[in-house]
Amino acid sequence: MQINDDIQYLKGIGPKKAKLMYGLGIHTVYQLLTYFPRAYEDQSTLTPIAALQPGDRATTAGTIVSVSDRTGGRGGRMLILTAMITDGSGYLTVTWFNQKYLKTKLKPGKRLFVTGKVEYAYGGRGQFAMSQLNGFQLLGENDAPEGHTGILPVYPATEKLNQNFFRKVTKTLLSDLPPLPAVIPDAIAAKYHLLPLEQAFRELHYPPTFDALKAARRTLAFEELYLIQCGLLLLKKQAREQEHGVRHLESGRLVKSLESSLPFHLTHDQQKVWQEIQHDMQAKEPMRRLVQGDVGSGKTVIAMLALVKTVENGFQGTLMAPTEILASQHYESFTQQLGPLGIRVGFLSGRLTKKKREEVYAQIAAHELDIVIGTHALIQEGIHFAKLGLVVTDEQHRFGIAQRAELEKKGTLTPDVLVMTATPIPRTMTLTVYGDLDVSQIKELPPGRKPIRTFVRRPDRRGLIYQYVHSQLEEGRQAYVVCPLIEPGEETSSLPSAEEVFDELRYGIFRDMQVGLVHGRMKAAEKEAVMQAFYEGKIQMLVSTTVIEVGVNVPNASIMVIEHADRFGLAQLHQLRGRIGRGPYKSYCILVSEGKTENARERLTIMANTNDGFQLAEEDLRLRGPGQFFGSMQHGLPDLKVADVPGDLDVLLEARQAALDTLADKKNLPFLVPILRQQYHEHFENIIEA
Ligand code: ADP
Ligand code: MG
């Protein structure tokens, strides 16, 4: 038996079952080997029913005493099956949702092994329930409880190819494993303490202990990420070798005079990032760097330094912001700071008149502007830079990669690219996964920031909350009120929309104040006008949906109320909260939530307890799962079978380093490239061996 043989020739399968397996994408022996368990059932320790602890996960077993079914859920279309089991010590009610095929199988007298989260059941002592199952095994009265010791794999099974079938065939396969292709060079396997591949596969399916499982997963995740990183890095390298970048000189007089005219010293992190950027800009390859720093960490000044550096070298630079207001804020601070240094800064946005716009185009083409700041308008057809050296995009998540590429093409040499984002880890990691950008991080905030104090409050306290907000406005501060975006017709009509909150406040307790409203369905111009008025202090309170999320800088705004805070992810709440605490005032963020679910309560409590965006991003991942973050972002990347990014960040970073080491030696390519082409044909077929 060879690794690429058809699955139907494996013992215990045959053509009929094989056909069903093809349907699951399992054609070859190797594909079965990499059909990994989605969970495990720990049957090594059975807990007697009477000893179950609500809240714990446990495995227990008993004999079915009664079975019932009913329908429920929305529209009554959900089938709810329950079985009561007993082991003599107590009773446990087990519930399944929409498992139609079980209906005929659950019968009194059968034995049930079940693993899941223990819940309380009505009915007194010794009675428990389970409805969130990790796995179960149903045995006839006379069946021996198969494999009922040890940790058992739980495969993504189907009605016709059930759990026991998969367990049988993987066992057969693993007991006589065909030779596996060696992918990772021995030196790397040794350096990173990887297990032998056979052992890793065996123990991923049938781990002797959970520690062994962890080690097996790590080895296989490493192998997977290593290969993908090799492919991505090679692609990037080969693409770059065909480009001619701008080679900037060491920073000189102009950069130095900007540095000395700044009203503050760069923080340690800013300095480090600035070094990295200078290094990249001075290299002959085009820079592609992402600067990731929490809101308020001071990324703008870094962009300014880099732009001045390109100007010093006789090039033009451009800074693209996602919104009109942000762009004009940047324009203002750039002219103020750079005008005295003789640097010509221009502004371009879709809102300029056609005539004005064409004037700016002409100035850009004639190199009468050194730095151009703007919005999307910057990537319009018809703009031609005389000598573009650097492109900075702020808050890149509002821009598609494609748009960035478009801007890069506007010059003749490939300009350096700097991307700034406040979105913490997850996106950075996607980019690491893409192998597309190098990453710099600013982790510390500038000194002297007053941490924002965050509170979680129930809706019945809204009256008091807004009274407090009112008192802050009386002292001259400004406030944000954020509401989740509610589409018309959405079933959660109990949530007030931004419009309703706006009316409630401006006709109610805030009738003596100027209250503004912005939401995503307003025309851009209207939105900008309201934002501008808030920026200028003509409006004291701004009611909005999440359109304020990105970058608005109003240092006088010191209080934010977020209605229905549980509707937002942590990362998003953090972004929103980053709009306050930007000035010398004590700032407060009040999260209004009924906190109906445990998860919602936990998330908001975390928000109240930390201001650290990195920590929040990780908590968010933990609580919401990577799907929320990665949904469509992984598009275009090979599917990961074992590795879980960002969960396996450590492994990813190691694998990336190992890939860099491997690629540093050209001798490795003739070995590596054919494997990449074969295993990831779709993604890496263009890679060449030379
Ligand atoms: P963001 O990273 O969110 O873009 P900004 O660049 O807007 O942050 O910086 C936020 C504020 O911090 C600005 O007012 C800026 O002038 C100030 N700032 C930036 N760097 C420093 C520093 N090293 N020391 C003190 N203040 C700084
Ligand atoms: Mg910024």
Coordinates of N, CA and C in Angstrom, one line a residue, residues 410-549:
K410 N 1.3 53.5 -9.9 CA 1.2 54.9 -10.5 C 2.6 55.5 -10.9
G411 N 3.7 55.0 -10.3 CA 5.0 55.5 -10.7 C 5.7 54.6 -11.7
T412 N 7.0 54.9 -11.9 CA 7.7 54.0 -12.8 C 8.5 53.0 -12.0
L413 N 9.3 53.5 -11.0 CA 9.9 52.6 -10.1 C 8.8 52.0 -9.1
T414 N 9.0 50.9 -8.6 CA 8.0 50.4 -7.6 C 8.3 51.1 -6.3
P415 N 7.3 51.9 -5.9 CA 7.5 52.7 -4.6 C 7.5 51.8 -3.4
D416 N 8.1 52.3 -2.3 CA 8.0 51.6 -1.1 C 6.5 51.8 -0.6
V417 N 6.1 50.7 0.2 CA 4.7 50.8 0.7 C 4.7 50.6 2.2
L418 N 4.0 51.4 2.9 CA 3.9 51.4 4.3 C 2.4 51.3 4.6
V419 N 2.0 50.4 5.4 CA 0.6 50.2 5.8 C 0.5 50.4 7.3
M420 N -0.5 51.3 7.7 CA -0.6 51.5 9.1 C -2.0 50.9 9.5
T421 N -2.0 50.2 10.6 CA -3.3 49.7 11.1 C -3.3 49.6 12.6
A422 N -4.5 49.9 13.1 CA -4.7 49.8 14.5 C -5.4 48.5 14.9
T423 N -5.8 47.7 13.9 CA -6.4 46.4 14.2 C -5.4 45.5 14.7
P424 N -5.6 45.0 15.9 CA -4.6 44.2 16.5 C -4.4 42.8 15.9
I425 N -3.6 42.0 16.5 CA -3.1 40.8 16.1 C -3.7 40.1 14.9
P426 N -5.0 39.8 15.0 CA -5.5 38.9 13.9 C -5.2 39.2 12.5
R427 N -5.4 40.5 12.2 CA -5.1 40.9 10.8 C -3.6 40.8 10.5
T428 N -2.8 41.2 11.5 CA -1.4 41.1 11.3 C -1.0 39.7 11.0
M429 N -1.7 38.8 11.7 CA -1.3 37.4 11.4 C -1.8 36.9 10.1
T430 N -2.9 37.4 9.7 CA -3.3 37.0 8.3 C -2.2 37.4 7.3
L431 N -1.8 38.6 7.6 CA -0.7 39.1 6.7 C 0.5 38.3 6.8
T432 N 0.8 37.9 8.0 CA 2.0 37.0 8.2 C 1.7 35.7 7.4
V433 N 0.5 35.3 7.5 CA 0.1 34.1 6.7 C 0.3 34.3 5.2
Y434 N -0.2 35.5 4.8 CA -0.1 35.8 3.4 C 1.4 35.9 3.0
G435 N 2.2 36.2 4.0 CA 3.7 36.4 3.7 C 3.8 37.6 2.8
D436 N 2.9 38.5 2.9 CA 2.8 39.6 2.0 C 3.5 40.9 2.5
L437 N 3.4 41.1 3.8 CA 4.0 42.3 4.4 C 4.9 41.9 5.6
D438 N 6.0 42.7 5.8 CA 6.7 42.6 7.0 C 6.0 43.4 8.1
V439 N 6.1 43.0 9.3 CA 5.3 43.6 10.3 C 6.2 44.3 11.4
S440 N 5.8 45.5 11.7 CA 6.4 46.2 12.8 C 5.3 46.5 13.8
Q441 N 5.6 46.5 15.1 CA 4.6 46.7 16.1 C 5.0 47.9 17.0
I442 N 4.0 48.7 17.3 CA 4.2 49.7 18.4 C 3.3 49.3 19.5
K443 N 3.9 48.8 20.6 CA 3.1 48.3 21.7 C 2.8 49.2 22.8
E444 N 3.7 50.2 22.9 CA 3.5 51.1 24.1 C 2.8 52.4 23.6
L445 N 2.1 53.0 24.5 CA 1.5 54.3 24.2 C 2.4 55.4 24.6
P446 N 2.3 56.6 24.0 CA 3.1 57.7 24.4 C 2.9 58.0 25.9
P447 N 3.9 58.5 26.6 CA 3.7 58.7 28.0 C 2.7 59.7 28.4
G448 N 2.1 59.6 29.6 CA 1.2 60.6 30.1 C -0.2 60.4 29.7
R449 N -0.5 59.3 29.0 CA -2.0 59.1 28.7 C -2.7 58.7 29.9
K450 N -3.9 59.2 30.1 CA -4.8 58.8 31.2 C -5.6 57.6 30.7
P451 N -5.5 56.5 31.4 CA -6.2 55.3 30.9 C -7.7 55.6 30.9
I452 N -8.4 55.1 29.9 CA -9.8 55.3 29.9 C -10.5 54.3 30.9
R453 N -11.4 54.9 31.7 CA -12.1 54.0 32.6 C -13.4 53.5 31.9
T454 N -13.6 52.2 32.0 CA -14.7 51.5 31.3 C -15.6 50.9 32.3
F455 N -16.9 51.1 32.2 CA -17.9 50.5 33.1 C -18.9 49.7 32.3
V456 N -19.5 48.7 32.9 CA -20.5 47.9 32.2 C -21.8 48.2 33.0
R457 N -22.9 48.7 32.4 CA -24.1 49.0 33.1 C -25.3 48.5 32.4
R458 N -26.3 48.1 33.2 CA -27.6 47.6 32.6 C -28.4 48.7 32.0
P459 N -29.3 48.4 31.1 CA -30.1 49.5 30.5 C -31.0 50.2 31.5
D460 N -31.4 49.6 32.6 CA -32.2 50.4 33.5 C -31.4 51.5 34.2
R461 N -30.1 51.6 33.9 CA -29.4 52.7 34.5 C -29.2 53.8 33.5
R462 N -29.8 53.7 32.3 CA -29.5 54.7 31.3 C -29.8 56.1 31.7
G463 N -30.8 56.3 32.5 CA -31.2 57.7 32.9 C -30.0 58.3 33.7
L464 N -29.5 57.6 34.6 CA -28.3 58.1 35.4 C -27.1 58.3 34.5
I465 N -26.9 57.3 33.6 CA -25.7 57.4 32.7 C -25.8 58.7 32.0
Y466 N -26.9 59.0 31.4 CA -27.0 60.2 30.5 C -27.0 61.5 31.3
Q467 N -27.5 61.4 32.6 CA -27.3 62.6 33.4 C -25.9 62.9 33.6
Y468 N -25.1 61.8 33.8 CA -23.7 62.0 34.0 C -23.0 62.6 32.8
V469 N -23.4 62.0 31.6 CA -22.9 62.5 30.4 C -23.2 64.0 30.2
H470 N -24.4 64.4 30.6 CA -24.8 65.8 30.5 C -23.9 66.7 31.4
S471 N -23.6 66.2 32.6 CA -22.8 67.0 33.4 C -21.4 67.2 32.8
Q472 N -20.9 66.2 32.1 CA -19.6 66.3 31.5 C -19.7 67.3 30.3
L473 N -20.8 67.3 29.6 CA -20.9 68.3 28.5 C -21.0 69.7 29.1
E474 N -21.6 69.8 30.2 CA -21.7 71.2 30.8 C -20.3 71.7 31.2
E475 N -19.4 70.7 31.5 CA -18.0 71.2 31.8 C -17.2 71.4 30.5
G476 N -17.9 71.3 29.4 CA -17.2 71.6 28.1 C -16.7 70.5 27.3
R477 N -16.9 69.2 27.8 CA -16.5 68.1 27.1 C -17.5 67.7 26.0
Q478 N -17.1 66.8 25.2 CA -18.0 66.2 24.1 C -18.1 64.7 24.3
A479 N -19.2 64.2 23.7 CA -19.5 62.8 24.0 C -19.9 62.1 22.7
Y480 N -19.6 60.8 22.7 CA -20.1 59.9 21.6 C -21.1 59.0 22.2
V481 N -22.2 58.7 21.4 CA -23.1 57.6 21.7 C -23.1 56.7 20.5
V482 N -22.8 55.4 20.7 CA -22.7 54.5 19.6 C -23.8 53.5 19.7
C483 N -24.5 53.2 18.6 CA -25.5 52.2 18.6 C -25.1 51.2 17.5
P484 N -25.5 49.9 17.8 CA -25.2 48.9 16.7 C -26.0 49.3 15.5
L485 N -25.5 48.9 14.4 CA -26.2 49.1 13.1 C -27.4 48.2 13.0
I486 N -28.6 48.7 12.9 CA -29.7 47.9 12.8 C -30.3 48.1 11.4
E487 N -30.4 47.0 10.7 CA -31.0 47.1 9.4 C -32.5 47.1 9.6
P488 N -33.2 47.8 8.7 CA -34.7 47.8 8.8 C -35.1 46.3 8.7
G489 N -36.1 45.9 9.5 CA -36.6 44.6 9.3 C -35.9 43.5 10.0
E490 N -34.8 43.9 10.7 CA -34.1 42.9 11.4 C -34.9 42.4 12.6
E491 N -34.8 41.1 13.0 CA -35.8 40.6 14.0 C -35.6 41.2 15.4
T492 N -34.4 41.7 15.6 CA -34.2 42.3 17.0 C -34.7 43.7 17.1
S493 N -36.0 43.8 16.9 CA -36.5 45.2 16.8 C -36.6 45.8 18.2
S494 N -36.3 45.0 19.2 CA -36.3 45.6 20.6 C -35.1 46.6 20.7
L495 N -34.1 46.5 19.8 CA -33.0 47.4 19.9 C -33.3 48.7 19.3
P496 N -33.1 49.8 20.0 CA -33.4 51.1 19.4 C -32.3 51.4 18.4
S497 N -32.7 52.0 17.3 CA -31.7 52.3 16.2 C -31.0 53.6 16.6
A498 N -30.0 54.0 15.9 CA -29.3 55.2 16.2 C -30.3 56.4 16.0
E499 N -31.2 56.3 15.1 CA -32.2 57.4 14.9 C -33.0 57.6 16.1
E500 N -33.5 56.4 16.7 CA -34.4 56.5 17.8 C -33.6 57.1 19.0
V501 N -32.4 56.6 19.2 CA -31.6 57.1 20.4 C -31.4 58.6 20.2
F502 N -31.1 59.0 18.9 CA -30.9 60.4 18.6 C -32.1 61.3 19.0
D503 N -33.2 60.8 18.6 CA -34.4 61.6 19.0 C -34.7 61.6 20.5
E504 N -34.5 60.5 21.1 CA -34.8 60.4 22.5 C -33.9 61.4 23.2
L505 N -32.6 61.5 22.8 CA -31.7 62.3 23.5 C -31.8 63.8 23.2
R506 N -32.0 64.1 21.9 CA -32.0 65.5 21.6 C -33.3 66.2 22.0
Y507 N -34.4 65.4 22.1 CA -35.6 66.1 22.6 C -35.8 65.9 24.1
G508 N -35.0 65.0 24.7 CA -35.0 64.8 26.1 C -34.0 65.5 26.8
I509 N -33.2 64.8 27.6 CA -32.3 65.4 28.5 C -31.2 66.3 27.9
F510 N -31.0 66.1 26.6 CA -30.0 66.9 25.9 C -30.6 68.1 25.0
R511 N -31.8 68.4 25.4 CA -32.4 69.4 24.5 C -31.7 70.8 24.6
D512 N -30.9 71.0 25.6 CA -30.2 72.3 25.7 C -28.8 72.1 25.0
M513 N -28.5 71.0 24.3 CA -27.2 70.8 23.7 C -27.4 70.6 22.2
Q514 N -26.3 70.7 21.5 CA -26.3 70.4 20.1 C -26.0 68.9 19.9
V515 N -26.9 68.2 19.4 CA -26.7 66.7 19.2 C -26.7 66.4 17.7
G516 N -25.7 65.6 17.3 CA -25.7 65.3 15.8 C -25.8 63.8 15.6
L517 N -26.1 63.4 14.4 CA -26.3 62.0 14.1 C -25.5 61.7 12.8
V518 N -24.8 60.6 12.9 CA -24.2 60.1 11.7 C -24.4 58.6 11.6
H519 N -24.8 58.1 10.4 CA -24.9 56.6 10.2 C -24.5 56.3 8.8
G520 N -24.3 55.1 8.5 CA -23.7 54.6 7.3 C -24.6 54.9 6.1
R521 N -25.9 55.1 6.3 CA -26.8 55.3 5.1 C -26.9 56.7 4.7
M522 N -26.2 57.6 5.5 CA -26.3 59.0 5.1 C -25.3 59.3 3.9
K523 N -25.6 60.3 3.2 CA -24.7 60.7 2.1 C -23.4 61.1 2.6
A524 N -22.3 60.8 1.9 CA -21.0 61.1 2.4 C -20.8 62.6 2.8
A525 N -21.4 63.4 2.0 CA -21.2 64.9 2.3 C -21.9 65.2 3.6
E526 N -23.1 64.7 3.8 CA -23.9 65.0 5.1 C -23.1 64.5 6.3
K527 N -22.6 63.3 6.1 CA -21.8 62.7 7.2 C -20.6 63.5 7.5
E528 N -19.9 63.9 6.5 CA -18.7 64.7 6.7 C -19.0 66.0 7.4
A529 N -20.1 66.6 7.0 CA -20.5 67.9 7.6 C -20.8 67.7 9.1
V530 N -21.5 66.7 9.5 CA -21.7 66.5 10.9 C -20.4 66.2 11.7
M531 N -19.6 65.3 11.1 CA -18.3 65.0 11.7 C -17.5 66.3 11.9
Q532 N -17.5 67.1 10.9 CA -16.7 68.3 10.9 C -17.2 69.2 12.0
A533 N -18.5 69.3 12.1 CA -19.1 70.2 13.2 C -18.7 69.6 14.6
F534 N -18.7 68.3 14.7 CA -18.3 67.7 16.0 C -16.8 68.0 16.2
Y535 N -16.0 67.9 15.2 CA -14.6 68.1 15.3 C -14.3 69.6 15.7
E536 N -15.1 70.5 15.2 CA -14.9 71.9 15.5 C -15.6 72.3 16.8
G537 N -16.3 71.3 17.5 CA -16.9 71.6 18.8 C -18.3 72.3 18.7
K538 N -18.8 72.4 17.4 CA -20.1 73.0 17.3 C -21.2 72.0 17.7
I539 N -20.9 70.8 17.7 CA -21.8 69.8 18.2 C -21.2 69.2 19.5
Q540 N -22.0 69.0 20.5 CA -21.4 68.5 21.8 C -21.6 67.0 21.9
M541 N -22.6 66.4 21.2 CA -22.8 65.0 21.4 C -23.1 64.4 20.0
L542 N -22.4 63.3 19.7 CA -22.5 62.7 18.4 C -23.1 61.3 18.6
V543 N -24.3 61.1 18.1 CA -24.9 59.8 18.1 C -24.6 59.1 16.8
S544 N -24.1 57.9 16.8 CA -23.6 57.3 15.6 C -23.7 55.8 15.6
T545 N -23.6 55.2 14.4 CA -23.3 53.8 14.3 C -21.8 53.7 14.2
T546 N -21.3 52.6 13.8 CA -19.8 52.4 13.9 C -19.0 53.2 12.9
V547 N -19.7 54.1 12.1 CA -18.9 54.8 11.2 C -17.8 55.7 11.8
I548 N -17.9 55.9 13.1 CA -16.8 56.7 13.7 C -15.6 55.8 14.1
E549 N -15.7 54.6 13.8 CA -14.7 53.6 14.3 C -13.3 54.0 13.9

